[in-house]
Amino acid sequence: MDPFQQSSLLMTRRHFFGLNAAGLGTAALAFLLGKDLLAEETSPQQPPIKPAEGGLPGLPHFAPKAKRVIWLFQSGGPSQMELFDYKPRLAELRGSDLPDSIRKGQRLTGMTASQDRFPVVSSIYKFAQRGHSGAWVSELMPYTAKVVDELCLIKSMHTEAINHDPAITFFQTGAQIAGRPSIGAWLAYGLGSENKDLPAFVVMITQGGGDQPLYDRLWGSGFLPSKYQGVKFRSVGDPVLFLSNPPGFDSALRRQYLDALGQLDHIKLQEFGDPEIATRIAQYEMAFRMQSSVPELTDLSKEPEHVFKLYGEDAKKPGTFAANCLLARRLAERGVRFIQLFHRGWDQHGKLPRDIAKQAKATDQASAALIQDLKARGMLEDTLVVWGGEFGRTVYCQGRLTEDDYGRDHHPRCFTMWLAGGGIKPGIVHGATDDYSYNITKDPVHVHDLQATVLHCLGIDHTRLTFKYQGRHFRLTDVSGNVVSKVLA
């Protein structure tokens, strides 16, 4: 039988209306309600907010302070006590057992649960108050200390997971179990892209000497259409897989090939209405445009020497954190919505003094340079920069405590992150912890609160950015989360 006749026979009445009801109904509803929805969000003095290419109608919900996000994710759990949460009393408590009144029965990982003692250990690094804000910053972060008046330090972050994978998954997707869309995918879905020649969501990874795995699902789209997933840039070979044409296959031939393939895909799209077919069409076209846009983006040869001096010599080495921070600025300039850098190696269960110094040296200058570079270009005011890991570290020592060596276990109950630009109040410290940096004493900030605040800076009401899946309307912040108004400019 002819394949087209066969497919026509398969098109039952129920199948036809199932394919078309959603599309026709949505179009009609959008037309009927469009003016009313816009009227809610705008005034006669304020023109309607137009969605970017691929964004949802009606988003942003209100005027945003930030247009884009650069998230510097420090994978492994940086120790807050060595970097930002200064606890001078710990020096006199060094070697004493952590009191039960402080621990409060907190569950422990399998790495320290069997320890006979939990000896308190103070940081061996010096702290000083820096900037007009007087924020305490460790000697490990001399470059960050110079830009501290641009930062909002949140010392009262807390999370629910105690091990790496669920904790990172929680930050990325709002759930500890894999399968939900990542925050970058949510933003690509809701706000679209400002540049049709580059993805809305880009991911870059530096190894940092750590061995904790980072799975592609962490920047995946979950149950959203897969066109919203993050695109991972590589440091070796083509920045994106299969970016170059194979030998004997030039751009003109690729264009003809994609046109023919697109016609076939559109036939199948009309026949079955599968959104993944539409995704495939969009991804093929994006890949074709990226053949021109990505090589220009990743060519750093035209960057002036003073920029490399600002970010550090590592900025000239592809794949380093410094090079990725410089690429993040270039991506932000070109309208990429969500840029995420993962730097591994902060998981110091042992030999912490030695290893945390290596991580700080690899990331401190470039992180501060990114803030300075964005500000010099007038971009910091509409670019939100986020720095931090999935949890903090314990005040008690893991393993053997010596005069110059110690380790720390995972600690989800309190840790420090910083934000800058994009609607965030600069030069402030939000929240506080007890003398042991073990419990929060003021203004706690949950992971869902941080996610809600990031979305707010982008003009999104986190309770209204939803997607219906398996009969339920899901959102990034699940059923909780409050915007942290005290940190907003």
Short mmCIF file of C-alpha atoms in Angstrom, two decimals:
data_model
loop_
_atom_site.label_atom_id
_atom_site.label_comp_id
_atom_site.label_asym_id
_atom_site.label_seq_id
_atom_site.Cartn_x
_atom_site.Cartn_y
_atom_site.Cartn_z
CA MET A 1 0.00 0.00 0.00
CA ASP A 2 1.15 3.56 -0.67
CA PRO A 3 2.60 5.04 2.56
CA PHE A 4 0.55 8.24 2.28
CA GLN A 5 -2.69 6.27 1.83
CA GLN A 6 -1.76 4.17 4.83
CA SER A 7 -1.15 7.23 7.00
CA SER A 8 -4.49 8.71 5.88
CA LEU A 9 -6.30 5.56 6.99
CA LEU A 10 -4.61 5.88 10.38
CA MET A 11 -6.00 9.39 10.80
CA THR A 12 -9.13 8.61 12.79
CA ARG A 13 -11.63 11.27 13.82
CA ARG A 14 -10.39 11.14 17.42
CA HIS A 15 -6.77 11.37 16.24
CA PHE A 16 -7.57 14.40 14.06
CA PHE A 17 -9.26 16.37 16.81
CA GLY A 18 -6.60 15.31 19.31
CA LEU A 19 -3.92 16.80 17.09
CA ASN A 20 -5.75 20.00 16.31
CA ALA A 21 -7.76 20.85 19.41
CA ALA A 22 -4.77 22.09 21.39
CA GLY A 23 -3.32 24.13 18.58
CA LEU A 24 -6.60 25.73 17.44
CA GLY A 25 -7.84 26.27 20.98
CA THR A 26 -4.60 27.84 22.13
CA ALA A 27 -4.51 30.16 19.13
CA ALA A 28 -8.10 31.26 19.67
CA LEU A 29 -7.60 31.76 23.39
CA ALA A 30 -4.44 33.77 22.80
CA PHE A 31 -6.30 36.02 20.36
CA LEU A 32 -9.31 36.54 22.62
CA LEU A 33 -7.34 37.12 25.81
CA GLY A 34 -4.23 38.73 24.41
CA LYS A 35 -5.38 42.33 24.85
CA ASP A 36 -6.70 41.71 28.34
CA LEU A 37 -3.47 40.01 29.42
CA LEU A 38 -1.37 42.84 28.06
CA ALA A 39 -3.61 45.36 29.79
CA GLU A 40 -2.79 43.76 33.13
CA GLU A 41 0.95 44.05 32.59
CA THR A 42 1.21 47.50 31.00
CA SER A 43 -0.11 51.02 31.34
CA PRO A 44 -0.85 53.64 28.64
CA GLN A 45 2.52 55.22 29.44
CA GLN A 46 4.39 51.91 29.17
CA PRO A 47 4.51 50.07 25.83
CA PRO A 48 3.70 46.34 25.84
CA ILE A 49 6.62 44.08 26.69
CA LYS A 50 7.35 41.99 23.61
CA PRO A 51 8.62 38.46 24.10
CA ALA A 52 12.03 37.57 22.70
CA GLU A 53 12.31 35.08 19.90
CA GLY A 54 10.81 31.82 21.09
CA GLY A 55 9.55 33.15 24.43
CA LEU A 56 6.07 32.71 25.86
CA PRO A 57 3.42 35.41 25.27
CA GLY A 58 3.06 37.65 28.31
CA LEU A 59 6.61 37.11 29.59
CA PRO A 60 8.33 38.76 31.29
CA HIS A 61 5.47 39.28 33.75
CA PHE A 62 6.86 42.68 34.77
CA ALA A 63 9.76 44.92 33.85
CA PRO A 64 12.98 42.95 34.48
CA LYS A 65 16.17 44.29 36.02
CA ALA A 66 18.26 41.52 34.43
CA LYS A 67 18.27 40.34 30.83
CA ARG A 68 20.57 37.39 31.34
CA VAL A 69 22.28 35.23 33.99
CA ILE A 70 25.86 34.01 34.35
CA TRP A 71 25.96 31.27 37.00
CA LEU A 72 29.43 30.33 38.27
CA PHE A 73 28.65 26.95 39.85
CA GLN A 74 31.45 25.79 42.18
CA SER A 75 30.80 22.06 42.19
CA GLY A 76 31.78 20.07 45.28
CA GLY A 77 30.80 22.42 48.09
CA PRO A 78 33.22 25.28 48.89
CA SER A 79 33.97 25.68 52.59
CA GLN A 80 32.27 28.84 53.82
CA MET A 81 34.62 29.04 56.83
CA GLU A 82 37.71 29.26 54.64
CA LEU A 83 36.26 31.86 52.26
CA PHE A 84 33.55 34.21 53.54
CA ASP A 85 32.05 33.17 56.90
CA TYR A 86 34.62 34.44 59.42
CA LYS A 87 34.41 32.72 62.81
CA PRO A 88 37.20 34.00 65.11
CA ARG A 89 35.95 32.10 68.19
CA LEU A 90 36.76 28.77 66.53
CA ALA A 91 40.47 29.30 67.20
CA GLU A 92 39.95 28.91 70.95
CA LEU A 93 37.56 25.98 70.41
CA ARG A 94 39.92 24.08 68.11
CA GLY A 95 40.08 20.37 68.99
CA SER A 96 37.05 20.44 71.29
CA ASP A 97 34.04 18.27 70.52
CA LEU A 98 31.16 19.85 68.65
CA PRO A 99 28.41 20.30 71.29
CA ASP A 100 25.20 18.30 70.86
CA SER A 101 23.31 21.57 71.36
CA ILE A 102 24.88 22.83 68.12
CA ARG A 103 24.71 19.64 66.11
CA LYS A 104 21.05 19.08 67.05
CA GLY A 105 20.98 15.54 65.72
CA GLN A 106 21.84 16.48 62.15
CA ARG A 107 22.15 13.45 59.91
CA LEU A 108 25.67 12.71 58.72
CA THR A 109 27.11 11.26 55.56
CA GLY A 110 28.54 7.76 55.54
CA MET A 111 32.00 9.32 55.54
CA THR A 112 31.81 10.73 59.09
CA ALA A 113 28.89 8.91 60.73
CA SER A 114 31.25 6.32 62.21
CA GLN A 115 33.70 8.81 63.73
CA ASP A 116 34.17 8.54 67.50
CA ARG A 117 34.64 12.31 67.83
CA PHE A 118 33.72 15.47 65.94
CA PRO A 119 36.58 17.84 66.77
CA VAL A 120 36.04 21.50 65.91
CA VAL A 121 38.61 22.93 63.51
CA SER A 122 39.16 26.61 62.77
CA SER A 123 40.41 27.87 59.42
CA ILE A 124 44.13 28.41 59.11
CA TYR A 125 43.56 31.33 56.72
CA LYS A 126 43.41 34.98 57.70
CA PHE A 127 40.40 37.24 57.14
CA ALA A 128 40.07 40.99 56.76
CA GLN A 129 37.21 43.44 56.32
CA ARG A 130 37.17 44.75 52.78
CA GLY A 131 35.54 47.58 50.84
CA HIS A 132 33.11 50.19 52.11
CA SER A 133 30.75 47.39 53.17
CA GLY A 134 33.31 45.97 55.59
CA ALA A 135 32.52 42.42 54.56
CA TRP A 136 34.92 39.77 55.83
CA VAL A 137 36.83 38.04 53.03
CA SER A 138 39.56 35.40 53.30
CA GLU A 139 43.10 35.90 52.10
CA LEU A 140 42.33 33.08 49.63
CA MET A 141 40.14 35.51 47.67
CA PRO A 142 42.22 38.69 47.15
CA TYR A 143 40.64 39.58 43.80
CA THR A 144 37.08 38.95 44.99
CA ALA A 145 37.89 41.16 47.98
CA LYS A 146 38.55 44.06 45.58
CA VAL A 147 35.02 43.83 44.12
CA VAL A 148 33.20 43.01 47.36
CA ASP A 149 31.25 46.29 47.19
CA GLU A 150 29.61 44.99 44.01
CA LEU A 151 28.51 41.78 45.72
CA CYS A 152 25.62 40.65 47.85
CA LEU A 153 26.98 37.94 50.15
CA ILE A 154 24.29 35.52 51.31
CA LYS A 155 25.65 33.68 54.35
CA SER A 156 22.40 31.92 55.22
CA MET A 157 21.88 29.57 52.28
CA HIS A 158 20.56 26.13 53.18
CA THR A 159 19.49 23.07 51.24
CA GLU A 160 17.82 19.70 51.78
CA ALA A 161 20.32 17.25 50.26
CA ILE A 162 23.48 16.04 51.97
CA ASN A 163 25.22 14.33 49.03
CA HIS A 164 26.51 15.81 45.79
CA ASP A 165 24.25 14.49 43.05
CA PRO A 166 20.88 15.18 44.70
CA ALA A 167 22.17 18.54 45.97
CA ILE A 168 23.36 19.71 42.54
CA THR A 169 20.21 18.34 40.92
CA PHE A 170 18.17 20.30 43.49
CA PHE A 171 19.92 23.55 42.61
CA GLN A 172 19.58 22.93 38.90
CA THR A 173 16.02 21.62 38.72
CA GLY A 174 14.27 22.36 42.01
CA ALA A 175 14.03 18.63 42.82
CA GLN A 176 16.52 16.12 44.21
CA ILE A 177 15.39 13.36 41.85
CA ALA A 178 16.44 13.64 38.22
CA GLY A 179 13.90 14.27 35.49
CA ARG A 180 12.80 17.89 35.91
CA PRO A 181 13.86 20.75 33.60
CA SER A 182 16.98 22.69 34.57
CA ILE A 183 16.74 26.38 35.46
CA GLY A 184 18.38 27.34 32.16
CA ALA A 185 15.81 25.29 30.25
CA TRP A 186 12.98 27.00 32.16
CA LEU A 187 14.36 30.40 31.18
CA ALA A 188 14.88 29.42 27.55
CA TYR A 189 11.28 28.15 27.49
CA GLY A 190 9.80 31.22 29.18
CA LEU A 191 11.93 34.07 27.81
CA GLY A 192 13.37 32.72 24.57
CA SER A 193 16.58 34.03 23.07
CA GLU A 194 17.85 37.46 22.13
CA ASN A 195 20.11 35.98 19.43
CA LYS A 196 18.71 33.65 16.77
CA ASP A 197 22.24 32.50 15.85
CA LEU A 198 23.19 31.18 19.30
CA PRO A 199 21.47 28.92 21.86
CA ALA A 200 19.56 30.56 24.69
CA PHE A 201 21.34 28.31 27.21
CA VAL A 202 25.08 27.49 27.12
CA VAL A 203 27.12 25.35 29.53
CA MET A 204 30.91 25.18 30.01
CA ILE A 205 32.87 22.90 32.37
CA THR A 206 36.34 23.06 33.91
CA GLN A 207 37.76 20.05 35.69
CA GLY A 208 39.45 21.77 38.62
CA GLY A 209 41.12 18.53 39.68
CA GLY A 210 37.90 17.07 41.10
CA ASP A 211 36.33 13.72 40.36
CA GLN A 212 32.67 14.39 41.11
CA PRO A 213 30.66 13.60 37.95
CA LEU A 214 28.53 16.21 36.20
CA TYR A 215 25.80 14.60 34.12
CA ASP A 216 24.30 16.14 30.98
CA ARG A 217 20.85 15.90 32.59
CA LEU A 218 21.90 18.74 34.93
CA TRP A 219 21.40 21.14 32.03
CA GLY A 220 18.70 19.06 30.37
CA SER A 221 15.15 20.03 29.50
CA GLY A 222 13.37 17.29 31.46
CA PHE A 223 9.77 17.12 30.30
CA LEU A 224 10.05 20.39 28.35
CA PRO A 225 10.73 20.07 24.61
CA SER A 226 14.39 19.18 24.15
CA LYS A 227 15.14 22.36 22.17
CA TYR A 228 15.35 24.14 25.55
CA GLN A 229 18.21 22.01 26.92
CA GLY A 230 21.63 23.56 27.45
CA VAL A 231 24.28 23.34 24.73
CA LYS A 232 27.64 22.26 26.15
CA PHE A 233 30.70 24.01 24.72
CA ARG A 234 33.88 21.96 24.58
CA SER A 235 37.47 23.12 24.97
CA VAL A 236 39.02 20.62 22.54
CA GLY A 237 38.18 20.40 18.84
CA ASP A 238 34.93 21.92 17.68
CA PRO A 239 33.34 23.98 20.50
CA VAL A 240 30.11 22.11 19.73
CA LEU A 241 30.02 18.54 18.44
CA PHE A 242 29.59 18.16 14.66
CA LEU A 243 29.87 21.91 14.12
CA SER A 244 32.22 21.53 11.16
CA ASN A 245 31.18 20.04 7.84
CA PRO A 246 32.74 16.68 6.99
CA PRO A 247 35.27 16.58 4.13
CA GLY A 248 33.63 17.11 0.75
CA PHE A 249 30.44 18.53 2.26
CA ASP A 250 30.44 22.34 2.00
CA SER A 251 27.97 24.89 3.40
CA ALA A 252 25.96 25.14 0.17
CA LEU A 253 25.46 21.39 0.08
CA ARG A 254 24.53 21.35 3.78
CA ARG A 255 21.93 24.07 3.12
CA GLN A 256 20.35 21.96 0.35
CA TYR A 257 20.41 18.91 2.59
CA LEU A 258 18.72 20.74 5.48
CA ASP A 259 16.06 22.21 3.19
CA ALA A 260 15.16 18.76 1.89
CA LEU A 261 15.23 17.22 5.37
CA GLY A 262 13.13 20.10 6.70
CA GLN A 263 10.42 19.44 4.12
CA LEU A 264 10.24 15.80 5.18
CA ASP A 265 10.17 16.74 8.87
CA HIS A 266 7.35 19.25 8.29
CA ILE A 267 5.28 16.51 6.64
CA LYS A 268 5.74 14.31 9.70
CA LEU A 269 5.04 17.23 12.02
CA GLN A 270 1.71 17.92 10.34
CA GLU A 271 0.91 14.22 10.38
CA PHE A 272 1.71 13.41 14.00
CA GLY A 273 1.98 16.75 15.80
CA ASP A 274 4.99 15.51 17.79
CA PRO A 275 6.74 18.54 19.38
CA GLU A 276 10.07 16.70 19.19
CA ILE A 277 9.88 16.89 15.40
CA ALA A 278 9.57 20.67 15.68
CA THR A 279 12.55 20.59 18.04
CA ARG A 280 14.58 18.62 15.51
CA ILE A 281 13.82 21.15 12.79
CA ALA A 282 14.79 24.07 15.05
CA GLN A 283 18.00 22.37 16.19
CA TYR A 284 19.13 21.62 12.64
CA GLU A 285 18.62 25.27 11.71
CA MET A 286 20.37 26.49 14.85
CA ALA A 287 23.32 24.19 14.15
CA PHE A 288 23.62 25.63 10.63
CA ARG A 289 23.65 29.21 11.91
CA MET A 290 26.12 28.29 14.67
CA GLN A 291 28.64 27.27 12.01
CA SER A 292 29.19 30.99 11.49
CA SER A 293 28.39 32.44 14.92
CA VAL A 294 30.35 30.05 17.18
CA PRO A 295 33.80 30.29 15.54
CA GLU A 296 33.56 34.09 15.74
CA LEU A 297 32.40 33.86 19.35
CA THR A 298 35.21 31.56 20.49
CA ASP A 299 37.99 33.40 18.63
CA LEU A 300 39.66 35.37 21.41
CA SER A 301 42.49 36.69 19.24
CA LYS A 302 40.88 40.12 18.92
CA GLU A 303 40.56 40.59 22.67
CA PRO A 304 43.03 43.30 23.80
CA GLU A 305 45.94 42.37 26.02
CA HIS A 306 44.57 44.31 29.00
CA VAL A 307 41.55 41.99 29.04
CA PHE A 308 43.77 38.91 29.34
CA LYS A 309 45.69 40.68 32.09
CA LEU A 310 42.40 41.33 33.89
CA TYR A 311 41.23 37.70 33.73
CA GLY A 312 44.71 36.23 34.19
CA GLU A 313 47.08 34.35 31.90
CA ASP A 314 44.88 31.23 32.09
CA ALA A 315 42.35 33.10 29.95
CA LYS A 316 44.53 32.27 26.94
CA LYS A 317 44.23 28.52 27.67
CA PRO A 318 41.00 26.97 26.29
CA GLY A 319 38.98 25.09 28.89
CA THR A 320 40.29 26.92 31.94
CA PHE A 321 37.91 28.70 34.28
CA ALA A 322 39.41 32.05 33.26
CA ALA A 323 38.91 31.34 29.54
CA ASN A 324 35.34 30.25 30.22
CA CYS A 325 34.63 33.42 32.22
CA LEU A 326 35.85 35.49 29.27
CA LEU A 327 33.69 33.44 26.91
CA ALA A 328 30.76 33.97 29.28
CA ARG A 329 31.15 37.74 28.88
CA ARG A 330 31.25 37.33 25.09
CA LEU A 331 28.13 35.15 25.19
CA ALA A 332 26.37 37.71 27.36
CA GLU A 333 27.28 40.46 24.89
CA ARG A 334 25.61 38.43 22.15
CA GLY A 335 22.34 37.99 24.01
CA VAL A 336 22.62 34.43 25.35
CA ARG A 337 20.01 34.17 28.09
CA PHE A 338 21.58 31.73 30.57
CA ILE A 339 25.29 30.95 30.76
CA GLN A 340 26.47 28.40 33.29
CA LEU A 341 30.04 27.58 34.20
CA PHE A 342 30.69 24.45 36.26
CA HIS A 343 34.04 24.32 38.06
CA ARG A 344 34.78 21.02 39.79
CA GLY A 345 37.16 20.30 42.65
CA TRP A 346 35.76 21.91 45.81
CA ASP A 347 35.07 18.59 47.58
CA GLN A 348 37.78 18.65 50.26
CA HIS A 349 37.17 15.78 52.68
CA GLY A 350 40.89 15.71 53.40
CA LYS A 351 43.92 17.94 52.77
CA LEU A 352 41.57 20.92 52.66
CA PRO A 353 44.18 23.66 53.28
CA ARG A 354 46.22 22.53 50.29
CA ASP A 355 43.37 21.82 47.88
CA ILE A 356 41.08 24.75 48.60
CA ALA A 357 43.99 27.10 47.95
CA LYS A 358 44.35 25.54 44.48
CA GLN A 359 40.66 26.02 43.71
CA ALA A 360 40.64 29.59 44.96
CA LYS A 361 43.69 30.44 42.85
CA ALA A 362 42.07 28.92 39.75
CA THR A 363 38.78 30.84 40.12
CA ASP A 364 39.25 34.00 42.23
CA GLN A 365 40.82 36.35 39.68
CA ALA A 366 38.55 35.37 36.80
CA SER A 367 35.36 35.63 38.88
CA ALA A 368 36.29 39.13 40.00
CA ALA A 369 37.43 40.06 36.48
CA LEU A 370 34.03 39.08 35.10
CA ILE A 371 32.35 41.53 37.49
CA GLN A 372 34.81 44.30 36.58
CA ASP A 373 34.57 43.61 32.85
CA LEU A 374 30.77 43.62 32.84
CA LYS A 375 30.68 46.84 34.84
CA ALA A 376 33.20 48.59 32.56
CA ARG A 377 31.01 47.72 29.57
CA GLY A 378 27.81 48.89 31.24
CA MET A 379 26.47 45.33 31.33
CA LEU A 380 26.52 44.52 35.05
CA GLU A 381 23.29 46.41 35.67
CA ASP A 382 21.34 44.00 33.45
CA THR A 383 23.45 40.84 33.93
CA LEU A 384 22.90 38.78 37.08
CA VAL A 385 26.02 36.88 38.22
CA VAL A 386 25.68 34.04 40.76
CA TRP A 387 28.57 32.27 42.54
CA GLY A 388 28.34 29.23 44.81
CA GLY A 389 28.17 25.47 45.20
CA GLU A 390 25.59 22.89 46.18
CA PHE A 391 26.24 23.04 49.98
CA GLY A 392 28.91 24.03 52.51
CA ARG A 393 31.30 22.16 54.80
CA THR A 394 31.21 21.06 58.44
CA VAL A 395 32.94 22.89 61.27
CA TYR A 396 34.17 19.57 62.61
CA CYS A 397 37.12 17.75 61.11
CA GLN A 398 36.70 14.70 58.93
CA GLY A 399 39.50 12.26 59.56
CA ARG A 400 42.66 13.09 61.48
CA LEU A 401 43.17 16.64 62.75
CA THR A 402 46.75 17.96 62.79
CA GLU A 403 48.29 21.39 63.23
CA ASP A 404 48.33 22.15 59.51
CA ASP A 405 45.97 19.64 57.92
CA TYR A 406 42.30 18.73 58.17
CA GLY A 407 39.23 17.92 56.10
CA ARG A 408 35.55 18.84 56.24
CA ASP A 409 32.41 16.87 55.36
CA HIS A 410 29.29 18.04 53.50
CA HIS A 411 27.10 20.54 55.34
CA PRO A 412 23.69 21.49 53.91
CA ARG A 413 22.49 23.46 56.96
CA CYS A 414 24.32 26.72 56.14
CA PHE A 415 26.71 27.98 53.47
CA THR A 416 27.63 31.14 51.57
CA MET A 417 26.91 32.28 48.03
CA TRP A 418 27.22 35.67 46.34
CA LEU A 419 25.19 37.52 43.71
CA ALA A 420 26.00 40.66 41.75
CA GLY A 421 24.36 42.96 39.21
CA GLY A 422 20.99 42.49 37.52
CA GLY A 423 18.70 43.95 40.20
CA ILE A 424 20.67 42.82 43.26
CA LYS A 425 21.64 45.29 45.99
CA PRO A 426 25.44 45.69 45.98
CA GLY A 427 27.75 45.85 48.99
CA ILE A 428 25.57 44.03 51.51
CA VAL A 429 25.73 40.88 53.64
CA HIS A 430 22.47 38.99 54.03
CA GLY A 431 21.90 36.45 56.78
CA ALA A 432 24.12 35.17 59.58
CA THR A 433 25.22 31.92 61.22
CA ASP A 434 26.19 30.90 64.75
CA ASP A 435 29.74 30.92 66.13
CA TYR A 436 30.33 27.48 64.64
CA SER A 437 29.02 28.31 61.14
CA TYR A 438 26.73 25.34 61.72
CA ASN A 439 23.23 26.82 62.08
CA ILE A 440 21.55 29.89 60.62
CA THR A 441 20.68 32.64 63.12
CA LYS A 442 19.22 35.27 60.77
CA ASP A 443 17.35 35.49 57.44
CA PRO A 444 17.56 31.92 56.10
CA VAL A 445 17.51 31.50 52.31
CA HIS A 446 16.35 28.17 50.90
CA VAL A 447 17.36 26.95 47.43
CA HIS A 448 13.82 27.60 46.18
CA ASP A 449 14.02 31.14 47.57
CA LEU A 450 17.18 31.76 45.57
CA GLN A 451 15.60 30.33 42.43
CA ALA A 452 12.52 32.51 42.92
CA THR A 453 14.75 35.57 43.37
CA VAL A 454 16.76 34.86 40.21
CA LEU A 455 13.53 34.54 38.22
CA HIS A 456 12.21 37.74 39.79
CA CYS A 457 15.27 39.67 38.61
CA LEU A 458 14.43 38.48 35.09
CA GLY A 459 10.86 39.75 35.38
CA ILE A 460 9.28 36.37 36.11
CA ASP A 461 6.78 35.49 38.83
CA HIS A 462 8.09 32.03 39.72
CA THR A 463 4.59 30.81 40.58
CA ARG A 464 3.34 31.59 37.06
CA LEU A 465 6.07 30.02 34.92
CA THR A 466 4.61 26.51 34.70
CA PHE A 467 4.34 23.54 32.34
CA LYS A 468 1.62 20.91 32.44
CA TYR A 469 2.97 17.39 32.51
CA GLN A 470 1.15 14.18 33.43
CA GLY A 471 -1.85 16.15 34.64
CA ARG A 472 0.03 18.53 36.92
CA HIS A 473 1.35 22.07 36.46
CA PHE A 474 5.03 21.94 37.38
CA ARG A 475 7.34 24.86 38.12
CA LEU A 476 11.01 25.31 39.00
CA THR A 477 10.30 26.10 42.65
CA ASP A 478 7.84 23.21 43.04
CA VAL A 479 5.28 24.34 45.67
CA SER A 480 7.45 26.70 47.70
CA GLY A 481 9.97 29.51 47.39
CA ASN A 482 9.78 33.20 48.29
CA VAL A 483 11.56 36.10 46.65
CA VAL A 484 14.27 37.44 48.99
CA SER A 485 13.18 41.08 48.83
CA LYS A 486 15.95 42.31 51.17
CA VAL A 487 18.62 41.61 48.54
CA LEU A 488 16.82 43.39 45.69
CA ALA A 489 18.01 46.81 44.56
#
